[in-house]
Every structure is written in structure tokens, then in C-alpha cells.
Short mmCIF file of C-alpha atoms in Angstrom, two decimals:
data_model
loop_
_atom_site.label_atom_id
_atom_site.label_comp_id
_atom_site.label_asym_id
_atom_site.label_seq_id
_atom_site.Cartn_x
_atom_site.Cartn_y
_atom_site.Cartn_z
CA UNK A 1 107.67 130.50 104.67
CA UNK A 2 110.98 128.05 105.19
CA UNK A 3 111.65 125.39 103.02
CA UNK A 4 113.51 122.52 104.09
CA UNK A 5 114.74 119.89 102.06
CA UNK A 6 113.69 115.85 102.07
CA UNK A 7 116.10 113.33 100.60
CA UNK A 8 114.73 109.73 99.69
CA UNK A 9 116.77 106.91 97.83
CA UNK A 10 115.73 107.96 94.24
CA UNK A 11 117.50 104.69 92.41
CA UNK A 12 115.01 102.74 94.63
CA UNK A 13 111.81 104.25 94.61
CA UNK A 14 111.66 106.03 90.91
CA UNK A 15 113.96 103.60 88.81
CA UNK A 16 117.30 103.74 88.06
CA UNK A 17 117.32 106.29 85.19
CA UNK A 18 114.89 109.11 86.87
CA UNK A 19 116.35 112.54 87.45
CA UNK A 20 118.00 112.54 90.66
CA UNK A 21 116.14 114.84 93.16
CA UNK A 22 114.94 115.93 96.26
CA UNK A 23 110.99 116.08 97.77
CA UNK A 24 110.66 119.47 99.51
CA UNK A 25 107.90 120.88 101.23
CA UNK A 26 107.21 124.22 103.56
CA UNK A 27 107.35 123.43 107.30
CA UNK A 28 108.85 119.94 106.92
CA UNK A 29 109.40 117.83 109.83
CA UNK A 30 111.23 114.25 109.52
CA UNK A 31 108.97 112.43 111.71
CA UNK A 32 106.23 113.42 109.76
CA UNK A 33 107.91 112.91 106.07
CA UNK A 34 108.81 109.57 107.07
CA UNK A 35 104.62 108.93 107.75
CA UNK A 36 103.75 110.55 104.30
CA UNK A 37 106.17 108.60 102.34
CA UNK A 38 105.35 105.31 104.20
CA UNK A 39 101.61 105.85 103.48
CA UNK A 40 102.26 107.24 99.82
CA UNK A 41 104.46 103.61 99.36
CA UNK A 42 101.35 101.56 100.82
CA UNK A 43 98.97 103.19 98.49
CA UNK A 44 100.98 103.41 94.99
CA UNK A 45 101.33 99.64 95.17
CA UNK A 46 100.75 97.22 91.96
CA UNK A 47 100.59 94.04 91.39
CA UNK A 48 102.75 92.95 88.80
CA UNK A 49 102.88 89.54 86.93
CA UNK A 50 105.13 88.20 84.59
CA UNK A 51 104.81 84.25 82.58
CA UNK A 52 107.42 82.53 80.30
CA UNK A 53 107.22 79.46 78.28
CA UNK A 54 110.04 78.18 76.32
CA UNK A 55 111.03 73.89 75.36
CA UNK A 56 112.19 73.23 78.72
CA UNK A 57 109.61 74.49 80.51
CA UNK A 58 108.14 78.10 81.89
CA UNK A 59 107.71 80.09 85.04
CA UNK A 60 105.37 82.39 86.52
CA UNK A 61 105.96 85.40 88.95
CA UNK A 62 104.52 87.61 90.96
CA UNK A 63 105.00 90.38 93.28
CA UNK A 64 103.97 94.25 93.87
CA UNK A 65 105.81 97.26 92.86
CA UNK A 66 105.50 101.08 93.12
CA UNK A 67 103.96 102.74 90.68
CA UNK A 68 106.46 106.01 90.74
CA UNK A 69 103.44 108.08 89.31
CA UNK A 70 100.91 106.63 91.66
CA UNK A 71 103.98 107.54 95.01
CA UNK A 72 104.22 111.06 93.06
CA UNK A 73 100.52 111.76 92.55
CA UNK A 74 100.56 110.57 96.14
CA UNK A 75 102.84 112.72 97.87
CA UNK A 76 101.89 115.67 95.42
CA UNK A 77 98.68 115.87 97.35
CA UNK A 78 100.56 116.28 101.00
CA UNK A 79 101.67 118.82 99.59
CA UNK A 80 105.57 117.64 98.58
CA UNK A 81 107.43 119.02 95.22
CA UNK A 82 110.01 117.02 93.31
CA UNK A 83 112.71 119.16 93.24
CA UNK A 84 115.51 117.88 90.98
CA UNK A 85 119.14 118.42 91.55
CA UNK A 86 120.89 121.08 88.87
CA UNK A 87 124.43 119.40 89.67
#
């Protein structure tokens, strides 16, 4: 079986401080690792909230995130591995 190698923007997608890697998977095809991680992205999404209240006033926020176990968990079961980089 050939492996091939998929490359996403790590810094973006897991956080700044996870281990630097690469998703790899037998039989991989671009076209169709693009779908997978588009899908995975749509369905590890949380909302996240976040209030403050101080003397001069507050704020409120809101907005959705990736949850980077929910994208992992995600692509796990299409069959990807996180491979991370030995450099």
C-alpha cells in the first residue's frame, strides 16, 4: 500500500503550540483530502462565548471555533493519521 503525505496549516487549525505535523493516509488523493478536511471543519465546530464587566463598562462575544479534538476524532474516522514531523 502507498502512502502519500497531506500537509494542512497546523498554527491555524490545532493552535499555535501543537506539534507540527502532517495528516497521511493510504491512497490519498488531493481533491478528495480537501472534501474530508472541509467536512471534518464543518462538523468539529463550537460555539464559544466570552463576557467581561469591569467600572467602565463590559462586552460580550461570540463566535465558533474548532474543536482540534472534535477535527481529529473527525478525520481519524476517514481514515487519516497525524503524523508529526521528527525535524
Amino acid at each position: 500500500m502507498r502512502w502519500t503525505l497531506a500537509a494542512i496549516g497546523v498554527s491555524t487549525l490545532m493552535g499555535g503550540c501543537a506539534a507540527q505535523g502532517l495528516w497521511v493516509k493510504p491512497d490519498f488523493e488531493q481533491g478528495r483530502f480537501a472534501q474530508d478536511r472541509y467536512a471534518c471543519m464543518q462538523q468539529g465546530q463550537v460555539p464559544v462565548s466570552n463576557t467581561a464587566i469591569n467600572a467602565y463598562g463590559g462586552y460580550a462575544q461570540s463566535t465558533i471555533a474548532v474543536s482540534p479534538d472534535m477535527f481529529a476524532a473527525c478525520m481519524n474516522a476517514k481514515g487519516y493519521r497525524w503524523r508529526v514531523n521528527k525535524n
